[in-house]
Tab-separated table of C-alpha atoms in Angstrom:
chain	number	residue	atom	x	y	z
R	1	MET	CA	0.000	0.000	0.000
R	2	ARG	CA	1.382	3.394	-0.940
R	3	ASN	CA	2.015	6.098	1.617
R	4	ALA	CA	-0.016	9.251	1.963
R	5	TRP	CA	0.896	12.368	0.025
R	6	SER	CA	3.629	14.548	1.445
R	7	ILE	CA	4.767	18.063	0.570
R	8	THR	CA	8.476	18.856	0.718
R	9	ARG	CA	10.587	21.907	-0.028
R	10	TRP	CA	12.865	20.948	-2.907
R	11	ASP	CA	16.380	21.919	-1.946
R	12	PRO	CA	18.962	19.922	-3.899
R	13	GLY	CA	21.816	21.415	-1.901
R	14	ALA	CA	24.653	23.795	-2.569
R	15	GLY	CA	26.492	21.255	-4.711
R	16	THR	CA	23.727	21.095	-7.332
R	17	PRO	CA	24.307	23.682	-10.073
R	18	THR	CA	21.428	26.006	-10.910
R	19	TYR	CA	22.923	27.773	-13.897
R	20	LEU	CA	24.873	27.010	-17.028
R	21	LEU	CA	28.503	28.071	-16.961
R	22	ALA	CA	30.236	29.853	-19.828
R	23	SER	CA	32.422	26.755	-20.180
R	24	ALA	CA	29.292	24.760	-21.146
R	25	PHE	CA	29.567	26.354	-24.600
R	26	THR	CA	32.103	25.951	-27.351
R	27	VAL	CA	32.785	29.338	-28.920
R	28	THR	CA	34.222	30.086	-32.357
R	29	PRO	CA	35.309	33.747	-32.396
R	30	SER	CA	34.398	36.100	-35.194
R	31	LEU	CA	36.993	36.668	-37.893
R	32	CYS	CA	36.082	40.353	-37.848
R	33	ALA	CA	37.414	42.943	-35.416
R	34	GLN	CA	33.982	43.135	-33.804
R	35	ALA	CA	31.194	40.607	-34.174
R	36	THR	CA	27.983	42.005	-35.630
R	37	ARG	CA	26.130	38.691	-35.298
R	38	VAL	CA	26.008	36.032	-32.636
R	39	ASP	CA	24.938	32.572	-33.767
R	40	CYS	CA	23.880	29.761	-31.443
R	41	VAL	CA	23.917	26.287	-32.960
R	42	ILE	CA	21.405	23.627	-31.935
R	43	ASP	CA	22.046	20.128	-33.257
R	44	SER	CA	21.745	16.468	-32.339
R	45	SER	CA	24.792	16.583	-30.042
R	46	ASN	CA	23.467	19.240	-27.660
R	47	SER	CA	19.683	18.801	-27.629
R	48	ILE	CA	17.235	16.048	-26.788
R	49	ARG	CA	17.575	12.914	-28.873
R	50	GLY	CA	15.247	12.642	-31.872
R	51	THR	CA	13.742	15.269	-34.140
R	52	THR	CA	10.192	14.461	-32.956
R	53	ASN	CA	11.159	14.940	-29.319
R	54	PHE	CA	12.750	18.286	-30.138
R	55	ARG	CA	9.457	19.465	-31.619
R	56	HIS	CA	7.890	19.066	-28.174
R	57	PHE	CA	7.890	22.679	-27.010
R	58	ALA	CA	9.261	22.040	-23.521
R	59	HIS	CA	12.225	20.106	-24.910
R	60	ALA	CA	12.854	22.770	-27.533
R	61	ALA	CA	12.808	25.344	-24.724
R	62	GLU	CA	15.809	23.641	-23.100
R	63	SER	CA	17.940	24.551	-26.111
R	64	LEU	CA	16.303	27.885	-26.870
R	65	LEU	CA	16.827	29.250	-23.356
R	66	ALA	CA	20.464	28.164	-23.348
R	67	CYS	CA	20.917	30.075	-26.599
R	68	TRP	CA	19.127	33.080	-25.136
R	69	SER	CA	21.670	33.176	-22.311
R	70	PHE	CA	24.504	32.892	-24.842
R	71	PHE	CA	23.061	35.730	-26.935
R	72	ARG	CA	22.986	38.012	-23.901
R	73	ARG	CA	26.742	37.681	-23.519
R	74	TYR	CA	27.043	39.615	-26.820
R	75	PRO	CA	24.516	42.468	-26.475
R	76	ALA	CA	25.853	44.469	-29.436
R	77	ALA	CA	25.524	41.587	-31.910
R	78	ARG	CA	22.364	40.486	-33.730
R	79	PRO	CA	21.229	37.059	-32.467
R	80	ARG	CA	20.471	34.136	-34.738
R	81	LEU	CA	19.550	30.505	-34.078
R	82	VAL	CA	21.220	27.976	-36.361
R	83	LEU	CA	19.236	24.720	-36.431
R	84	LYS	CA	21.028	21.621	-37.712
R	85	ASP	CA	20.327	17.891	-37.989
R	86	LEU	CA	16.683	18.460	-38.929
R	87	ARG	CA	15.936	20.301	-35.675
R	88	SER	CA	12.882	22.463	-36.240
R	89	ILE	CA	10.357	24.587	-34.380
R	90	ASP	CA	8.222	25.217	-37.468
R	91	GLY	CA	4.606	25.202	-36.297
R	92	VAL	CA	5.528	24.662	-32.619
R	93	ILE	CA	3.551	27.683	-31.445
R	94	TRP	CA	4.932	28.033	-27.903
R	95	ALA	CA	8.534	27.695	-29.114
R	96	GLU	CA	7.972	30.086	-32.020
R	97	SER	CA	6.488	32.606	-29.594
R	98	LEU	CA	9.510	32.300	-27.312
R	99	VAL	CA	11.837	32.919	-30.258
R	100	ARG	CA	9.890	36.060	-31.158
R	101	LEU	CA	10.210	37.233	-27.561
R	102	MET	CA	13.956	36.544	-27.770
R	103	GLY	CA	14.095	38.723	-30.892
R	104	CYS	CA	16.348	36.435	-32.907
R	105	GLU	CA	16.383	35.208	-36.470
R	106	VAL	CA	16.261	31.498	-37.295
R	107	LEU	CA	18.515	29.857	-39.842
R	108	GLY	CA	17.213	26.409	-40.624
R	109	GLY	CA	14.048	24.500	-39.945
R	110	ILE	CA	12.669	21.246	-41.237
R	111	ARG	CA	15.227	21.371	-44.077
R	112	ALA	CA	17.989	22.822	-41.925
R	113	TRP	CA	20.715	20.920	-43.751
R	114	GLN	CA	19.937	22.921	-46.893
R	115	TYR	CA	20.416	26.254	-45.154
R	116	TYR	CA	23.339	25.725	-42.831
R	117	LEU	CA	26.410	27.602	-44.062
R	118	PRO	CA	30.108	27.125	-43.243
R	119	MET	CA	31.568	29.422	-40.596
R	120	ALA	CA	33.579	31.373	-43.179
R	121	THR	CA	30.390	32.185	-45.081
R	122	LEU	CA	28.636	33.278	-41.902
R	123	ASN	CA	31.521	35.582	-41.034
R	124	ALA	CA	31.673	37.018	-44.533
R	125	ALA	CA	27.955	37.717	-44.432
R	126	GLY	CA	27.716	39.086	-40.929
R	127	CYS	CA	30.954	38.798	-38.918
R	128	ALA	CA	29.438	36.246	-36.563
R	129	VAL	CA	30.699	34.721	-33.359
R	130	ARG	CA	29.306	31.222	-33.057
R	131	GLY	CA	28.521	29.214	-29.941
R	132	ALA	CA	26.965	25.863	-29.106
R	133	LEU	CA	26.306	23.872	-25.984
R	134	ARG	CA	28.824	21.073	-25.682
R	135	GLN	CA	26.053	18.649	-24.710
R	136	ARG	CA	22.508	18.589	-23.401
R	137	SER	CA	22.586	20.176	-19.952
R	138	GLY	CA	20.725	17.449	-18.046
R	139	ASN	CA	17.522	15.428	-18.009
R	140	GLY	CA	15.968	16.179	-14.627
R	141	TYR	CA	16.935	12.991	-12.804
R	142	LYS	CA	18.856	13.190	-9.535
R	143	GLY	CA	22.451	14.088	-10.267
R	144	ARG	CA	21.524	15.267	-13.776
R	145	GLU	CA	19.423	18.313	-12.949
R	146	MET	CA	18.535	20.430	-15.957
R	147	LYS	CA	20.380	23.748	-16.275
R	148	TRP	CA	18.301	26.161	-18.321
R	149	LEU	CA	19.941	29.588	-18.074
R	150	MET	CA	23.227	31.270	-17.215
R	151	SER	CA	21.741	33.746	-14.722
R	152	GLU	CA	18.514	34.910	-13.116
R	153	SER	CA	18.802	38.178	-15.040
R	154	ASP	CA	18.341	36.230	-18.291
R	155	ALA	CA	14.849	35.275	-17.119
R	156	SER	CA	14.171	38.795	-15.832
R	157	GLU	CA	14.888	40.271	-19.259
R	158	LEU	CA	12.379	37.943	-20.935
R	159	GLN	CA	9.801	38.766	-18.276
R	160	GLN	CA	10.314	42.494	-18.809
R	161	ARG	CA	9.803	42.055	-22.531
R	162	LEU	CA	6.287	40.829	-21.780
R	163	HIS	CA	5.589	44.229	-20.198
R	164	ARG	CA	3.876	42.587	-17.263
R	165	ASN	CA	4.296	44.119	-13.801
R	166	HIS	CA	1.892	42.524	-11.361
R	167	THR	CA	1.539	43.862	-7.851
R	168	ALA	CA	-0.067	42.141	-4.904
R	169	GLY	CA	-2.785	44.742	-4.370
R	170	GLY	CA	-3.674	43.120	-1.053
R	171	VAL	CA	-4.652	39.861	-2.780
R	172	LEU	CA	-2.867	36.540	-2.278
R	173	ARG	CA	-3.153	35.027	-5.743
R	174	VAL	CA	-3.038	31.231	-5.858
R	175	GLY	CA	-3.241	29.436	-9.193
R	176	ILE	CA	-3.873	25.752	-9.855
R	177	ALA	CA	-3.042	24.803	-13.440
R	178	ASN	CA	-4.488	21.460	-14.465
R	179	ARG	CA	-3.794	19.540	-17.672
R	180	ARG	CA	-5.627	17.303	-20.098
R	181	GLY	CA	-4.909	13.594	-20.217
R	182	SER	CA	-2.376	11.865	-18.007
R	183	ARG	CA	-1.190	13.332	-14.688
R	184	ASN	CA	-4.244	15.562	-14.452
R	185	LEU	CA	-5.549	16.457	-11.013
R	186	SER	CA	-8.754	14.405	-10.910
R	187	ASN	CA	-9.874	16.090	-7.673
R	188	VAL	CA	-8.823	19.616	-8.600
R	189	ASP	CA	-11.977	21.205	-7.135
R	190	ALA	CA	-11.384	19.508	-3.800
R	191	VAL	CA	-7.730	20.601	-3.846
R	192	ALA	CA	-8.752	24.188	-4.578
R	193	ALA	CA	-11.350	24.197	-1.797
R	194	ALA	CA	-8.960	22.691	0.760
R	195	LEU	CA	-6.176	25.089	-0.186
R	196	SER	CA	-8.481	28.093	-0.031
R	197	SER	CA	-9.826	27.056	3.373
R	198	ALA	CA	-6.354	26.415	4.793
R	199	LEU	CA	-4.938	29.725	3.587
R	200	ARG	CA	-7.917	31.705	4.875
R	201	SER	CA	-7.633	29.981	8.228
R	202	VAL	CA	-3.945	30.834	8.495
R	203	GLN	CA	-4.669	34.370	7.333
R	204	ALA	CA	-7.335	34.843	10.011
R	205	SER	CA	-5.069	33.527	12.749
R	206	SER	CA	-2.166	35.744	11.693
R	207	ARG	CA	-3.884	39.110	11.950
R	208	GLY	CA	-1.622	39.946	14.842
R	209	GLY	CA	1.497	39.293	12.747
R	210	GLY	CA	3.859	36.426	12.349
R	211	ASP	CA	3.915	34.786	8.937
R	212	GLY	CA	3.162	37.629	6.551
R	213	LEU	CA	-0.334	36.545	5.470
R	214	GLN	CA	-1.816	39.332	7.588
R	215	HIS	CA	-0.767	41.771	4.861
R	216	PHE	CA	-3.314	40.315	2.415
R	217	MET	CA	-6.920	41.429	2.502
R	218	ARG	CA	-8.169	38.314	0.741
R	219	VAL	CA	-7.121	35.010	-0.814
R	220	ASP	CA	-7.957	34.348	-4.470
R	221	VAL	CA	-7.664	30.713	-5.595
R	222	ASN	CA	-8.221	30.229	-9.326
R	223	VAL	CA	-8.215	27.030	-11.358
R	224	VAL	CA	-7.194	26.656	-15.009
R	225	ALA	CA	-8.692	23.486	-16.485
R	226	ASP	CA	-5.988	23.116	-19.152
R	227	LEU	CA	-3.119	25.589	-19.241
R	228	GLY	CA	-1.888	24.002	-22.478
R	229	GLY	CA	-5.031	25.208	-24.236
R	230	TRP	CA	-4.002	28.826	-23.750
R	231	THR	CA	-1.719	30.978	-25.911
R	232	PHE	CA	1.927	31.547	-25.033
R	233	LEU	CA	1.169	35.056	-23.761
R	234	GLU	CA	-1.819	33.880	-21.716
R	235	GLN	CA	0.217	31.124	-20.068
R	236	ALA	CA	3.142	33.420	-19.273
R	237	THR	CA	0.912	36.194	-17.957
R	238	TRP	CA	-1.072	33.816	-15.755
R	239	VAL	CA	2.045	32.318	-14.144
R	240	SER	CA	3.574	35.742	-13.537
R	241	ALA	CA	0.397	36.901	-11.780
R	242	GLN	CA	0.428	34.140	-9.143
R	243	MET	CA	2.139	34.064	-5.756
R	244	LEU	CA	1.577	30.339	-5.360
R	245	VAL	CA	1.361	27.966	-8.329
R	246	VAL	CA	0.179	24.354	-8.076
R	247	MET	CA	0.773	22.244	-11.181
R	248	PRO	CA	1.124	18.556	-12.084
R	249	HIS	CA	4.513	17.673	-13.525
R	250	GLY	CA	4.415	18.123	-17.296
R	251	ALA	CA	5.423	20.281	-20.222
R	252	GLY	CA	3.364	23.253	-19.017
R	253	SER	CA	5.807	23.577	-16.132
R	254	VAL	CA	8.258	25.246	-18.521
R	255	ASN	CA	6.168	28.378	-17.878
R	256	TYR	CA	7.938	28.637	-14.505
R	257	LEU	CA	10.231	30.753	-16.638
R	258	PHE	CA	7.794	33.613	-16.069
R	259	ALA	CA	7.333	33.198	-12.312
R	260	ARG	CA	8.441	36.158	-10.242
R	261	PRO	CA	11.150	35.814	-7.603
R	262	CYS	CA	9.862	34.314	-4.327
R	263	THR	CA	6.802	32.779	-6.019
R	264	ALA	CA	6.053	29.441	-4.342
R	265	ILE	CA	5.663	26.595	-6.840
R	266	LEU	CA	4.234	23.221	-5.849
R	267	GLU	CA	4.728	20.527	-8.491
R	268	VAL	CA	2.697	17.321	-8.135
R	269	TYR	CA	4.262	13.996	-9.170
R	270	PRO	CA	2.876	10.512	-9.773
R	271	PHE	CA	4.217	7.519	-7.865
R	272	GLY	CA	7.480	6.296	-9.384
R	273	TYR	CA	8.111	9.375	-11.532
R	274	TYR	CA	9.875	12.075	-9.503
R	275	LEU	CA	11.931	14.603	-11.479
R	276	PRO	CA	12.138	17.883	-9.538
R	277	GLY	CA	15.515	18.512	-11.137
R	278	GLU	CA	13.799	19.251	-14.436
R	279	TYR	CA	11.320	22.109	-14.174
R	280	LEU	CA	11.845	23.001	-10.508
R	281	ASN	CA	15.473	23.753	-11.350
R	282	LEU	CA	14.093	26.258	-13.844
R	283	ALA	CA	11.943	27.706	-11.054
R	284	ARG	CA	15.054	27.870	-8.903
R	285	ALA	CA	16.908	29.676	-11.703
R	286	VAL	CA	14.304	32.468	-11.844
R	287	GLY	CA	14.317	32.930	-8.074
R	288	ALA	CA	11.114	31.034	-7.244
R	289	LEU	CA	10.735	28.561	-4.362
R	290	GLY	CA	10.146	24.958	-5.346
R	291	TYR	CA	8.043	22.398	-3.474
R	292	THR	CA	7.031	18.864	-4.376
R	293	ALA	CA	3.923	16.800	-3.654
R	294	TYR	CA	4.485	13.062	-3.861
R	295	PRO	CA	2.474	9.973	-2.773
R	296	GLY	CA	5.189	8.387	-0.650
R	297	ASP	CA	8.336	9.085	1.319
R	298	THR	CA	11.026	7.535	-0.923
R	299	PRO	CA	10.487	9.293	-4.269
R	300	TYR	CA	13.974	8.844	-5.694
R	301	ASN	CA	14.093	5.134	-4.813
R	302	ASP	CA	10.632	4.642	-6.307
R	303	THR	CA	11.755	6.388	-9.495
R	304	ASP	CA	14.862	4.196	-9.721
R	305	ARG	CA	12.649	1.112	-9.518
R	306	HIS	CA	10.547	2.443	-12.421
R	307	SER	CA	13.501	3.087	-14.710
R	308	SER	CA	12.493	0.911	-17.668
R	309	PRO	CA	10.664	2.658	-20.537
R	310	ALA	CA	7.514	0.578	-19.899
R	311	ALA	CA	7.539	1.365	-16.174
R	312	ARG	CA	8.131	5.073	-16.794
R	313	TYR	CA	5.286	5.174	-19.288
R	314	GLN	CA	2.943	3.469	-16.841
R	315	ALA	CA	3.966	5.756	-13.989
R	316	ARG	CA	3.304	8.840	-16.124
R	317	SER	CA	-0.028	7.626	-17.512
R	318	VAL	CA	-2.178	8.114	-14.432
R	319	SER	CA	-4.438	10.709	-12.899
R	320	LEU	CA	-3.415	12.347	-9.630
R	321	ALA	CA	-5.584	12.830	-6.560
R	322	PRO	CA	-3.525	14.499	-3.809
R	323	ASP	CA	-5.268	14.584	-0.434
């Protein structure tokens, strides 16, 4: 019989890197006195395996955000993505929207091999400095936590480009983002009601001071039935407006990118599939506070026992009902 659900602050420890280092990239300098372009190469050696997997927007975001950090090291140069080995974001709406927010050109696509040019040609055309991740930066499992960005300021710049500046206004905003299909919260209404009741109870008992909730006039708990059904801008804006986000583990968690510093994020995991080092390390990179909800007390051991592809698929293909 499985244990009851438990909530834990995810703190991987000081030895777990949050950010990419400059040494994670190979850099080919420009042949010109000053680079006017900065190219970031994404190929099969430094992104998720398989062209179909790369077209999943959350996996594409791993590579795109690394390139965004690289671009910001060369602020005077025009940024350009160079997609090789049939990597493509053509028609991947969330990824295309992120690229537009990044303000970079894209060289390549479904037929990237036709468009990729030798370095000498790139330099002749635009005096480019070229960089590429040496390898994929992680996969989320313990000891291989995903590193998304080079600094918190990289996320702040993207957030500022959305022109969103939410203030508390005396309201404690709590958002529960559900998802369609597997790993959905089957009892989301009960979770919302319990969370609302608990927060209001704590708020009422803290009027005299103590935990900070006394500063809020009211608690607003809102539920999104399927965050993935919203546009890129709607998803980003919703996450940035919340002070507490509750979300099942899944691709939509890449929107932690737009969480404000000190936002509390609670990610809910199925039994045998515990990967806080994936999206919660992104939350950590933007300055948010990560928490996990898991139905047991040995999540990493359970995940190790479900390491086969069939077991992982089964563990992921369930509905969640945290109590």
